[in-house]
Amino acid sequence: MEARLIAVDPQGGHAEVVLPKEPVSVGGRPEDGVFLRIGVAASILRLRFDPSLSTWVVDVLEAPVPVRLNDEPLAERASAPLVNGDQLAFLGFQVGIRLISAEPVFNGRAASILPLPKSGALVFGRGEAPAGEAAGFVGLDADDQTISSKHFIIERQQGGHIIRDVSRFGTTLNGVSFSTAELVYGDRIKIGHYTFEFDGKALRWLDHPDAGMIEAERLTREAGGRKILNEVTLRVRPGEFVGILGGSGQGKSTLLNALCGIVPASSGAVRVSRQLLEDRSSIRDLGVGYVPQDDIVHRELTVNDALLLSGRLRLNLPVAQIRARIDRIIGQLGLEEHRAKRVYMLSGGQRKRVSIGIELLSNPSVLFLDEPSSGLDPATEENLMVLLQKLALSGITVVCTTHVLQKAYLFDRLLFIQDGRLVFSGDSDEARTHFLGGGQAGSQLEAPLEKIYSILADRSIPAEAREQAYLASPFAPPPAMAAAPPAAATRRGRGKGVRDDRRVPAPRALATLLKRQWKIVVADPLNLAFLLAQAVVIAILIAWASDDIGMRMFLMVVASMWFGCSNAAQQIVGEIMIFRRERVCGLGLATYYGSKLLFLGALTALQTLLLFGCAHLMARHWHPEEFNRPEFERQLNERYTAVAGQEEPVMAAADDDFIAKGDEDFGLVEEQSAQSSTTPAAPAPPPPPSPPKPGTVERLASIGDWFHLGGNLTESGPRDLLLENGERARDPAGKLLSFAGLPIDRVLTVTLLLRAGGLLSAGLIGVILGLTVSTLVRSATQAVMWVPLLLIPQILFGGFVIPYPEMSGSARAFSRGVPSFACQRLIDVSHVYGRAMPFLSNRTKTPVFLTTDGSKETIEWERAGKPLSQDYDRISPFNRSWQNLLVVPDDRGRHKQESVRVTGTFTTIPRDSVKSRQDVRYLKGTVFRNLQPAWAALGCLGAWVAVCATVTLSGLVIKQTGG
Ligand SMILES: Nc1ncnc2c1ncn2[C@@H]1O[C@H](COP(=O)(O)OP(=O)(O)OP(=O)(O)O)[C@@H](O)[C@H]1O
């Protein structure tokens, strides 16, 4: 073992010497072994090694000056054994003692992380291993007589690790002697001058004594154009219970947040356990726990689940070990009888204990709490304060802000803050003496501390003057304190720090977050039932209100988007404090966002499927005329047997149907140029269609009938192309033109995929938009207000209520970027993919399906013996889909309004005509098979996903620091 003395003078200069085992005097005489320029020619102390105690002992000599050991006065001629980290102070000098034990030796090598055996036993003892036992032996400092040659044994048993004390002098586990115990994550074993911590897999040697020490140097924070924290320098010893006090708005929370690194100071430095708190990642690495004023726990979870799920997010340990740690914490916090209760059923004090328990999971060396007692009754507040005091006694440094001074006697140290300045640091008696006057000895000890608030409230004395008064008082820290060097503390750059191997892998964090979401949702079955019931109710209303499948699908797109958006809008803003805390504990941004997307996406998809299924079911009930399975089956059979053309036709191959003049969309031809255009060489005719397998027609009929795909499956077969005058179209060489047909399986797959894609992507994009809103807003109420603002444009610009060609030019350009427009395009393509085009002209802005004489078709039918009729515009469910996909005025020339006399009437109606180029006609019989609009829609949705994800992740980065 080696001892080092680190002396720091009042100007901050320091020197380090290795202490010999022989007695050595420390003082201001040149013949002193350690000579300090203290300005007094006297020896102050003597340091000597005591082999029976295996440590150095300090003897105070007949010194003319007071000496303090760890801030406590040491009487003249008193002696005290020293432990690692002790601090002696006199005349403004600080003398630190570092006892450096030899590094443990394992398998012949020095090692400070000692992996525990997967089987068998590991023995810890002094010196070298007994002969033949080297493999399972950890050798500790041979000079340390307090360690037995075999001190304790750790064995693997039933998935855990059992520790047995076999020493002469005893071992302590978390400060308590024991004979046999099961090791739980975070347990601390003290043996001689060594302290080991169990991290679930190995014992780590805590090789420095300052775990839990907090040092702040000139912390300053500027906000709102002023200093809300002004050059605060302070030091908190390990295991102290510290209260930050001061009036409202004086800067208590600002100081606390700066000390724990949650909202770092603008300038200055904070060291925890002698290591610099550099950035947010070091908060976790240095073992800093933080309990904000708001609860950092989901109220719907049970206490046990809240702790278990947080444990799985923070600790990369087997579940059994996490459970053991939770049992320990629940006992420590007195929550045994509440562990099965949901958090919302608990009182304020119990809830605060749960929040503290969550922080204790990761075994912090320092715990910061912002106003832990706010809103609690006096009795609960006292219980909580006593609990925090106990935590401090167990070795955790506890720092909290508080207003109340009644319980100030519980604190080891009070820090008074005024106008962002530290105006006092010391215990409650010292505070009384400093503020209430030391002249009235004895009486001030009884004076209520609350009086200090009235003194501080006297604004005639500025905070700066109070700060100066404190620095000039005997309670002021030695000037050199802040400059105390880290020296041996970071000798091996290890301690509480460097916990990267404990980072929870992303897949496990994701699974835990999903499980937590699920538990929160099922915690309130009524809420879940409501979410599903709203899908059913809206489906019924949609099916009831509209006999138009096109309209029903569009309403479903909007409803689905609304489900997603409303499910997500309050998600992040509602748990931002929990996110912030978990982020500091190592939760990845992408993992968090991914869990929200996956869970809410799945929930919204379930609602959408329910909506779709119910709406279809109810449509069969209310609109039976839309479904005619026998007729559909007959047409399917016909499709399988039909072969177009009597003469030898030019058959467009299924993959490359008739394309003219490079217009690849849909086999468009210009009426006047069709005769003259040059057609590419005709491809070879495909083989005649093979008969369907038994049962295929029935199966297709069921699916097609259910999903409203009759027209798509039947019309996609081979067919002749016709001109408007009813004649069959021919190519320039005079050959008859036909369409070869699309494979029925492809039509079925494409239409089903597009329909599902349109609806599900509407839900997903709703979730994505909702999450973005949730990240950007400041409250859940604001989030709710954003939802209609996002959804109403989806209705207006979706291209259905107002079809695309009917929009103004700028609205049309805008709509192309609207997500519902993209989803509706997928649905549009699914409606018409594989369908044979009727005569269709782009001459009118609203296209009409023309009969051969150019007028709109009128369709007549009978129901219950009653003749009914409708014009084609009214009953064609896909009229808007055709319009949206085929009639794009900008692409086909400029349209100009003109009045046209309608034959047989005296009225004139305004119509659009194409002036800049000739009319475009689609040959009847051309089958729509163009997937380009669907790809464009997917591209648009992809862009939305990318933009929203970027905005959300950036928002989360800002929110994680409280922005
Ligand atoms: N981000 C900020 N921008 C501007 N001013 C701020 C900001 N944060 C805090 N302040 C101001 O700094 C001062 C100290 O705030 P702080 O919250 O630390 O006080 P406090 O002592 O904790 O008060 P309370 O006990 O009421 O919570 C207040 O005047 C507050 O208005």
GROMACS .gro file of N, CA and C in nm, residues 53 114 182 278 293 320 362 401 421 462 489 533 587 622 665 673 910 939:
model
   54
   53LEU      N    1  -0.348  -0.122   1.231
   53LEU     CA    2  -0.467  -0.070   1.161
   53LEU      C    3  -0.451  -0.076   1.009
  114LEU      N    4  -1.322  -0.756  -1.221
  114LEU     CA    5  -1.301  -0.899  -1.193
  114LEU      C    6  -1.426  -0.976  -1.234
  182GLU      N    7  -2.700  -1.307  -0.135
  182GLU     CA    8  -2.701  -1.311  -0.281
  182GLU      C    9  -2.663  -1.172  -0.330
  278GLU      N   10  -1.883   1.664  -1.864
  278GLU     CA   11  -1.857   1.736  -1.989
  278GLU      C   12  -1.983   1.760  -2.071
  293GLN      N   13  -3.922   1.783  -1.079
  293GLN     CA   14  -4.038   1.813  -0.996
  293GLN      C   15  -4.162   1.734  -1.042
  320ALA      N   16  -3.377  -1.146  -1.419
  320ALA     CA   17  -3.377  -1.194  -1.280
  320ALA      C   18  -3.298  -1.097  -1.191
  362SER      N   19  -3.029   0.248  -1.134
  362SER     CA   20  -2.896   0.245  -1.195
  362SER      C   21  -2.786   0.280  -1.095
  401THR      N   22  -3.353   2.077  -0.402
  401THR     CA   23  -3.398   2.215  -0.379
  401THR      C   24  -3.520   2.207  -0.289
  421ARG      N   25  -2.670   3.396  -0.671
  421ARG     CA   26  -2.539   3.388  -0.605
  421ARG      C   27  -2.548   3.298  -0.483
  462PRO      N   28  -2.777   4.400  -0.115
  462PRO     CA   29  -2.776   4.323  -0.241
  462PRO      C   30  -2.711   4.186  -0.221
  489ALA      N   31  -0.710   1.065  -0.782
  489ALA     CA   32  -0.849   1.024  -0.799
  489ALA      C   33  -0.872   0.961  -0.934
  533ALA      N   34  -6.398   0.094  -3.106
  533ALA     CA   35  -6.538   0.121  -3.135
  533ALA      C   36  -6.553   0.240  -3.228
  587LEU      N   37  -3.107   0.616  -2.378
  587LEU     CA   38  -3.207   0.576  -2.478
  587LEU      C   39  -3.179   0.645  -2.611
  622TRP      N   40  -7.655  -0.232  -4.701
  622TRP     CA   41  -7.731  -0.115  -4.744
  622TRP      C   42  -7.733  -0.094  -4.895
  665ASP      N   43  -4.848   0.668  -7.110
  665ASP     CA   44  -4.940   0.655  -6.998
  665ASP      C   45  -5.035   0.537  -7.012
  673SER      N   46  -5.444   1.191  -8.534
  673SER     CA   47  -5.314   1.143  -8.577
  673SER      C   48  -5.304   0.992  -8.572
  910PRO      N   49  -7.128   2.656  -7.025
  910PRO     CA   50  -6.986   2.680  -7.046
  910PRO      C   51  -6.908   2.549  -7.044
  939GLY      N   52  -4.363   0.808  -5.380
  939GLY     CA   53  -4.250   0.900  -5.368
  939GLY      C   54  -4.286   1.018  -5.280
   0.00000   0.00000   0.00000
